[in-house]
Short mmCIF file of C-alpha atoms and ligand atoms in Angstrom, two decimals:
data_model
loop_
_atom_site.label_atom_id
_atom_site.label_comp_id
_atom_site.label_asym_id
_atom_site.label_seq_id
_atom_site.Cartn_x
_atom_site.Cartn_y
_atom_site.Cartn_z
CA MET A 16 9.02 20.46 -21.38
CA ASN A 17 9.71 17.26 -19.50
CA VAL A 18 9.58 17.19 -15.72
CA ILE A 19 11.88 14.64 -14.09
CA GLY A 20 11.45 13.68 -10.43
CA LEU A 21 13.21 11.34 -8.03
CA GLY A 22 10.98 9.64 -5.46
CA LEU A 23 12.16 7.94 -2.26
CA GLU A 24 10.16 5.46 -0.21
CA SER A 25 11.24 4.13 3.19
CA SER A 26 8.10 4.03 5.32
CA CYS A 27 8.29 0.36 6.31
CA ASP A 28 10.52 -2.48 5.14
CA GLU A 29 11.23 -1.54 1.53
CA THR A 30 13.83 1.02 0.54
CA ALA A 31 13.00 2.38 -2.90
CA ALA A 32 14.15 5.05 -5.33
CA SER A 33 12.54 5.81 -8.66
CA VAL A 34 12.88 8.34 -11.45
CA VAL A 35 9.58 9.24 -13.12
CA LYS A 36 9.00 11.52 -16.10
CA ASN A 37 5.94 13.79 -16.23
CA GLY A 38 4.25 11.97 -13.35
CA SER A 39 3.65 8.80 -15.31
CA GLU A 40 6.56 7.34 -17.26
CA ILE A 41 8.76 5.19 -15.02
CA LEU A 42 12.41 5.60 -16.08
CA SER A 43 13.69 3.47 -13.20
CA ASN A 44 12.16 1.81 -10.16
CA ILE A 45 14.70 0.28 -7.77
CA ILE A 46 13.47 -1.56 -4.69
CA PHE A 47 15.45 -3.18 -1.90
CA SER A 48 13.20 -5.49 0.09
CA GLN A 49 14.17 -6.18 3.68
CA VAL A 50 11.90 -9.22 3.91
CA SER A 51 14.81 -11.60 4.52
CA LEU A 52 16.00 -9.45 7.47
CA HIS A 53 12.61 -9.61 9.19
CA ARG A 54 11.58 -13.16 8.29
CA GLU A 55 12.80 -14.78 11.51
CA TYR A 56 10.58 -12.36 13.50
CA SER A 57 7.50 -12.91 11.26
CA GLY A 58 7.01 -9.16 11.10
CA VAL A 59 8.88 -5.90 10.67
CA VAL A 60 11.29 -4.91 13.47
CA PRO A 61 11.43 -1.08 13.36
CA GLU A 62 15.03 -0.67 14.51
CA ILE A 63 16.34 -3.23 12.04
CA ALA A 64 14.31 -1.56 9.29
CA SER A 65 15.65 1.96 9.82
CA ARG A 66 19.27 0.80 10.01
CA ALA A 67 18.89 -1.20 6.81
CA HIS A 68 17.34 1.81 5.00
CA LEU A 69 20.32 3.89 5.99
CA GLU A 70 22.78 1.34 4.66
CA VAL A 71 21.30 1.07 1.18
CA ILE A 72 19.57 4.33 0.31
CA ASN A 73 22.50 6.20 -1.25
CA GLY A 74 23.43 3.24 -3.43
CA LEU A 75 19.80 2.84 -4.52
CA ILE A 76 19.62 6.48 -5.57
CA ASP A 77 22.79 6.16 -7.66
CA THR A 78 21.38 3.03 -9.29
CA ALA A 79 18.00 4.66 -9.96
CA LEU A 80 19.62 7.69 -11.64
CA ALA A 81 22.00 5.52 -13.69
CA LYS A 82 19.24 3.17 -14.83
CA ALA A 83 17.09 6.15 -15.85
CA GLY A 84 20.02 7.66 -17.74
CA VAL A 85 19.83 10.94 -15.84
CA SER A 86 22.07 12.78 -13.39
CA PHE A 87 21.27 14.76 -10.25
CA ASN A 88 21.36 17.93 -12.38
CA ASP A 89 18.45 16.69 -14.52
CA LEU A 90 16.09 16.49 -11.55
CA ASN A 91 13.29 19.05 -11.30
CA TYR A 92 12.17 17.92 -7.85
CA ILE A 93 12.89 15.42 -5.10
CA ALA A 94 10.06 13.64 -3.26
CA ALA A 95 9.92 11.32 -0.27
CA THR A 96 7.25 9.64 1.83
CA ASN A 97 6.91 11.48 5.13
CA ARG A 98 3.66 9.91 6.43
CA PRO A 99 2.35 7.49 7.66
CA GLY A 100 4.83 4.79 8.64
CA LEU A 101 7.55 3.80 11.07
CA VAL A 102 9.12 7.03 12.27
CA GLY A 103 12.73 5.82 12.22
CA SER A 104 12.27 4.42 8.72
CA LEU A 105 10.51 7.50 7.35
CA LEU A 106 13.30 9.70 8.68
CA VAL A 107 15.89 8.04 6.48
CA GLY A 108 14.09 8.79 3.22
CA LEU A 109 12.90 12.25 4.20
CA GLN A 110 16.24 13.45 5.53
CA THR A 111 17.97 12.14 2.40
CA ALA A 112 15.46 14.04 0.27
CA LYS A 113 16.03 17.21 2.28
CA ALA A 114 19.77 16.95 1.74
CA ILE A 115 19.28 16.51 -2.01
CA SER A 116 16.82 19.42 -2.15
CA PHE A 117 19.24 21.67 -0.26
CA ALA A 118 22.33 20.65 -2.22
CA LEU A 119 20.72 20.93 -5.66
CA ASP A 120 18.35 23.77 -4.78
CA ILE A 121 15.35 21.90 -6.18
CA PRO A 122 11.83 21.67 -4.68
CA LEU A 123 11.19 19.15 -1.91
CA ILE A 124 7.82 17.39 -1.88
CA ALA A 125 6.78 15.31 1.15
CA VAL A 126 4.26 12.68 0.13
CA ASN A 127 1.40 10.86 1.85
CA HIS A 128 2.20 7.17 1.38
CA LEU A 129 -1.49 6.20 1.25
CA GLU A 130 -2.36 8.68 -1.47
CA ALA A 131 0.68 7.46 -3.40
CA HIS A 132 -0.42 3.80 -3.18
CA LEU A 133 -3.70 4.70 -4.87
CA TYR A 134 -1.90 6.87 -7.44
CA ALA A 135 0.13 3.79 -8.51
CA ALA A 136 -2.94 2.69 -10.49
CA PHE A 137 -2.43 5.65 -12.84
CA LEU A 138 1.30 5.24 -13.55
CA GLU A 139 2.50 4.41 -17.08
CA GLY A 140 -0.67 5.93 -18.51
CA ARG A 141 -2.58 2.73 -17.74
CA GLN A 142 -5.59 4.74 -16.65
CA GLU A 143 -6.69 8.31 -17.06
CA LEU A 144 -6.45 10.19 -13.75
CA ARG A 145 -10.07 11.18 -13.10
CA PHE A 146 -11.91 11.99 -9.89
CA PRO A 147 -13.81 11.12 -7.82
CA TYR A 148 -13.11 7.49 -7.13
CA ILE A 149 -13.46 5.11 -4.19
CA GLY A 150 -9.99 4.04 -3.10
CA LEU A 151 -9.45 0.78 -1.21
CA LEU A 152 -6.11 0.69 0.52
CA ALA A 153 -5.27 -2.80 1.75
CA SER A 154 -1.77 -3.49 2.99
CA GLY A 155 0.19 -4.80 5.95
CA GLY A 156 -0.13 -1.55 7.86
CA ASN A 157 -3.43 -0.12 6.60
CA THR A 158 -6.96 -1.14 5.72
CA ALA A 159 -9.11 1.82 4.78
CA VAL A 160 -11.46 3.17 2.15
CA TYR A 161 -11.32 6.74 0.85
CA GLU A 162 -13.43 8.92 -1.33
CA VAL A 163 -10.70 10.53 -3.43
CA LYS A 164 -11.91 13.84 -4.85
CA GLY A 165 -8.69 15.21 -6.28
CA ILE A 166 -4.95 15.46 -5.72
CA GLY A 167 -4.47 16.01 -1.99
CA ASP A 168 -8.18 15.67 -1.35
CA MET A 169 -9.13 12.31 0.10
CA GLU A 170 -11.68 11.60 2.78
CA CYS A 171 -11.35 8.46 4.88
CA ILE A 172 -14.81 6.86 4.96
CA GLY A 173 -14.01 3.53 6.61
CA LYS A 174 -11.07 1.88 8.29
CA THR A 175 -10.02 -1.01 10.46
CA ILE A 176 -10.64 -0.87 14.17
CA ASP A 177 -7.83 -3.32 14.89
CA ASP A 178 -5.54 -5.27 12.53
CA ALA A 179 -4.88 -4.44 8.90
CA VAL A 180 -5.92 -7.16 6.44
CA GLY A 181 -2.33 -7.85 5.33
CA GLU A 182 -1.31 -8.15 8.96
CA ALA A 183 -4.01 -10.81 9.42
CA PHE A 184 -2.62 -12.74 6.42
CA ASP A 185 0.85 -12.52 7.98
CA LYS A 186 -0.31 -13.64 11.43
CA VAL A 187 -2.42 -16.54 10.17
CA ALA A 188 0.57 -17.68 8.10
CA LYS A 189 2.74 -17.51 11.20
CA TYR A 190 0.34 -19.68 13.24
CA LEU A 191 0.34 -22.22 10.45
CA GLY A 192 4.13 -22.25 10.23
CA LEU A 193 4.12 -20.68 6.75
CA GLU A 194 6.64 -18.15 5.43
CA TYR A 195 6.58 -14.38 5.93
CA PRO A 196 5.06 -12.37 4.32
CA GLY A 197 1.96 -14.51 4.55
CA GLY A 198 -0.18 -12.94 1.82
CA PRO A 199 1.41 -14.46 -1.28
CA VAL A 200 1.95 -17.83 0.47
CA ILE A 201 -1.69 -18.04 1.59
CA GLU A 202 -2.97 -17.03 -1.85
CA LYS A 203 -0.97 -19.86 -3.44
CA LEU A 204 -1.82 -22.50 -0.82
CA ALA A 205 -5.55 -21.63 -0.96
CA LEU A 206 -5.59 -22.82 -4.57
CA ASP A 207 -4.97 -26.38 -3.28
CA ALA A 208 -8.18 -26.42 -1.21
CA VAL A 209 -10.63 -29.08 -2.39
CA LYS A 210 -13.53 -29.06 0.09
CA LYS A 211 -13.69 -25.25 0.28
CA GLU A 212 -15.87 -25.15 3.37
CA MET A 213 -16.57 -21.77 4.99
CA LEU A 214 -15.00 -22.66 8.32
CA PHE A 215 -15.30 -19.15 9.74
CA PRO A 216 -18.23 -16.75 9.96
CA LYS A 217 -18.55 -13.55 7.91
CA ILE A 218 -16.97 -10.51 9.54
CA LEU A 219 -19.06 -7.53 10.84
CA THR A 220 -22.34 -8.34 9.16
CA ALA A 221 -24.58 -5.62 10.66
CA GLY A 222 -26.10 -3.40 7.98
CA GLY A 223 -24.69 0.12 7.65
CA ASP A 224 -21.46 -0.73 9.45
CA THR A 225 -18.49 1.03 7.81
CA ARG A 226 -15.72 -0.52 9.87
CA PHE A 227 -13.23 -3.28 9.15
CA SER A 228 -11.96 -5.75 11.74
CA TYR A 229 -9.48 -8.57 11.41
CA SER A 230 -8.61 -9.56 14.96
CA GLY A 231 -11.74 -11.75 15.38
CA ILE A 232 -11.12 -13.92 12.34
CA LYS A 233 -7.48 -14.24 13.30
CA THR A 234 -8.53 -15.60 16.72
CA ALA A 235 -11.11 -17.86 15.07
CA VAL A 236 -8.39 -19.35 12.88
CA VAL A 237 -6.07 -19.91 15.87
CA ASN A 238 -8.88 -21.54 17.87
CA TYR A 239 -9.75 -23.76 14.91
CA ILE A 240 -6.14 -24.87 14.51
CA ASN A 241 -5.89 -25.66 18.24
CA ALA A 242 -9.11 -27.68 18.14
CA ASN A 243 -8.24 -29.41 14.84
CA PRO A 244 -4.45 -29.85 14.82
CA SER A 245 -4.49 -32.20 11.83
CA ALA A 246 -6.80 -30.05 9.69
CA ASP A 247 -5.68 -29.41 6.15
CA LYS A 248 -3.79 -26.10 5.91
CA ALA A 249 -5.03 -25.37 2.41
CA GLU A 250 -8.66 -25.66 3.58
CA ILE A 251 -7.97 -23.33 6.52
CA VAL A 252 -6.27 -20.62 4.49
CA TYR A 253 -8.90 -20.89 1.76
CA ALA A 254 -11.68 -20.18 4.27
CA PHE A 255 -9.69 -17.41 5.95
CA GLN A 256 -8.87 -15.72 2.65
CA GLU A 257 -12.48 -15.86 1.44
CA ARG A 258 -13.77 -14.22 4.61
CA ALA A 259 -10.97 -11.64 4.79
CA LEU A 260 -11.43 -10.54 1.17
CA GLU A 261 -15.21 -10.74 1.20
CA LEU A 262 -15.33 -7.94 3.78
CA LEU A 263 -13.17 -5.69 1.60
CA VAL A 264 -15.38 -6.29 -1.42
CA ARG A 265 -18.64 -5.83 0.50
CA ARG A 266 -17.51 -2.54 2.03
CA VAL A 267 -16.06 -1.06 -1.16
CA PHE A 268 -19.25 -1.60 -3.14
CA ALA A 269 -21.45 -0.37 -0.29
CA PHE A 270 -19.47 2.89 -0.16
CA ALA A 271 -19.39 3.29 -3.95
CA ARG A 272 -23.12 2.71 -4.34
CA LYS A 273 -24.09 4.89 -1.41
CA ARG A 274 -22.04 7.74 -2.87
CA GLY A 275 -22.97 7.09 -6.49
CA ILE A 276 -19.34 6.68 -7.56
CA LYS A 277 -18.59 4.31 -10.43
CA ARG A 278 -14.79 4.11 -10.23
CA ILE A 279 -13.02 1.90 -7.71
CA VAL A 280 -9.25 1.78 -7.22
CA ALA A 281 -7.74 -1.07 -5.18
CA ALA A 282 -4.13 -0.61 -4.06
CA GLY A 283 -1.57 -1.66 -1.43
CA GLY A 284 0.19 -5.00 -1.03
CA VAL A 285 -3.00 -7.05 -0.61
CA ALA A 286 -4.34 -5.68 -3.92
CA ALA A 287 -1.76 -7.92 -5.60
CA ASN A 288 -4.01 -10.83 -4.58
CA GLY A 289 -5.57 -12.40 -7.66
CA ARG A 290 -8.58 -13.69 -5.75
CA LEU A 291 -9.36 -10.16 -4.50
CA ARG A 292 -9.17 -8.82 -8.05
CA ALA A 293 -11.47 -11.59 -9.27
CA LEU A 294 -13.99 -10.98 -6.48
CA LEU A 295 -14.03 -7.22 -7.17
CA SER A 296 -14.60 -7.80 -10.88
CA ALA A 297 -17.33 -10.34 -10.20
CA ALA A 298 -19.18 -7.98 -7.85
CA ALA A 299 -19.06 -5.02 -10.22
CA ALA A 300 -22.36 -3.95 -11.76
CA GLY A 301 -21.29 -1.07 -13.96
CA GLU A 302 -18.41 -0.01 -11.69
CA GLU A 303 -14.96 0.29 -13.23
CA ILE A 304 -12.32 -1.61 -11.20
CA ILE A 305 -8.78 -0.27 -11.42
CA ALA A 306 -5.69 -1.69 -9.74
CA PRO A 307 -1.97 -1.19 -10.29
CA PRO A 308 -0.07 -4.14 -11.77
CA PRO A 309 0.92 -6.48 -8.89
CA ALA A 310 4.52 -5.21 -8.98
CA LEU A 311 3.33 -1.66 -8.22
CA CYS A 312 0.97 -2.74 -5.42
CA ALA A 313 3.82 -3.17 -2.93
CA ASP A 314 5.81 -0.20 -1.65
CA ASN A 315 7.80 1.50 -4.41
CA GLY A 316 9.35 4.86 -5.27
CA ALA A 317 7.52 5.32 -8.58
CA MET A 318 4.23 6.00 -6.83
CA ILE A 319 5.96 8.65 -4.71
CA SER A 320 7.68 10.38 -7.60
CA GLY A 321 4.60 10.09 -9.81
CA LEU A 322 2.20 11.61 -7.31
CA ALA A 323 4.70 14.35 -6.38
CA PHE A 324 4.67 15.54 -10.01
CA HIS A 325 1.15 16.88 -9.46
CA TYR A 326 2.23 18.84 -6.38
CA TYR A 327 5.22 20.10 -8.36
CA MET A 328 2.94 21.40 -11.12
CA ARG A 329 0.78 23.13 -8.50
CA LYS A 330 3.93 24.56 -6.91
CA GLU A 331 2.99 22.96 -3.59
CA PHE A 332 6.42 22.45 -2.11
CA ASP A 333 7.64 21.67 1.38
CA ASP A 334 10.46 23.42 3.16
CA LEU A 335 13.24 21.86 5.17
CA SER A 336 11.21 22.07 8.38
CA VAL A 337 8.78 19.38 7.18
CA ASP A 338 8.81 16.39 9.53
CA VAL A 339 7.80 12.74 9.51
CA ARG A 340 4.51 11.60 11.00
CA SER A 341 3.61 8.08 12.04
CA ARG A 342 -0.06 8.71 11.23
CA VAL A 343 -2.05 10.80 8.79
CA LEU A 344 -4.38 13.02 10.75
CA GLU A 345 -5.69 15.54 8.29
CA ARG A 346 -7.36 14.99 4.92
CA ARG A 347 -4.25 15.35 2.80
O1 KG4 B 405 1.85 -2.43 0.73
P1 KG4 B 405 2.81 -3.41 1.32
O2 KG4 B 405 3.95 -3.90 0.46
O3 KG4 B 405 3.49 -2.85 2.61
C1 KG4 B 405 2.82 -2.17 3.63
O4 KG4 B 405 2.20 -2.89 4.44
O5 KG4 B 405 2.86 -0.93 3.61
O6 KG4 B 405 1.94 -4.64 1.84
C2 KG4 B 405 2.51 -5.76 2.44
C3 KG4 B 405 1.36 -6.65 2.89
C4 KG4 B 405 1.82 -7.85 3.69
O7 KG4 B 405 1.00 -7.97 4.83
C5 KG4 B 405 1.59 -9.03 2.73
O8 KG4 B 405 1.30 -10.25 3.38
C6 KG4 B 405 0.42 -8.53 1.92
O9 KG4 B 405 0.65 -7.14 1.75
N1 KG4 B 405 0.35 -9.17 0.62
C7 KG4 B 405 -0.67 -9.95 0.21
C8 KG4 B 405 -0.34 -10.44 -1.07
N2 KG4 B 405 0.88 -9.92 -1.42
C9 KG4 B 405 1.28 -9.13 -0.37
N3 KG4 B 405 -1.81 -10.30 0.84
C10 KG4 B 405 -2.64 -11.13 0.19
N4 KG4 B 405 -2.38 -11.66 -1.04
C11 KG4 B 405 -1.24 -11.34 -1.70
N5 KG4 B 405 -0.99 -11.87 -2.90
#
């Protein structure tokens, strides 16, 4: 029997709806990016984001169902991100999912956005879903490493004490007058660097440290630009990117080796970065490196619907009292 699920994602600045079959096969994956609405602010404005979600979500759902060739009556479950994220944005997706669950009398599954990002690596049968693995989550809102032991069972073993890595890419881009979001622009510009000098020191070098930090390098970049106003932008972003990514790679392998785990999954918007993927592969000594295709690294509904399939099979449903949460406090 086939299980068909609709997944909604609205935790930040992407509204997304996706129909997934049996937790893996993507029948449709519709994403409305709000980037153009937030560009002039160089970051996401929560109130603008939630209003924009509200305007487009119903249309996106209709499109996702039509593209998948299914109707509401074919759905076995409805899933939505309920944590973590911007509260006003999360509410739009979750309340829509509740209404669909109530109207169709189908199970509601509230999904942890972070777990879903990592799950994206297993969509479309690209990889066999096996545990445990070390999960690196690197995006605009999160930088953390998890030991993922099973569905709904992930332990946070390291995280940022200040900025997320994607946020640092965005802020450095802003100081340099580059476009938002900064990650893809910096990755491209860094390729033009010729001298490739390490202009900034390594981040948090003390042995045994499990933390991430990106506010120091951000300040170092700003100070460097102020002191060297005519410095070449490509050289600056090259050095910044090397240092920012090097910390991710160093931490991930330290955790994996300490815990004797040979599988590493890198996910979240920053995992779309080709240089990060190359550095992870180069550092591997027997570890298997898994990452979703770049298009599934950013926020999407397929990862929500796909992960929810496993909760559906375990009959772990939520009722209409489930609420949104800006942060994830417990393990699941
Ligand atoms: O996962 P995501 O779409 O949204 C959340 O933050 O939840 O990640 C967006 C972040 C932005 O900060 C963006 O600059 C960064 O991911 N990003 C990248 C790249 N593509 C997106 N950072 C570095 N290199 C990239 N190629």
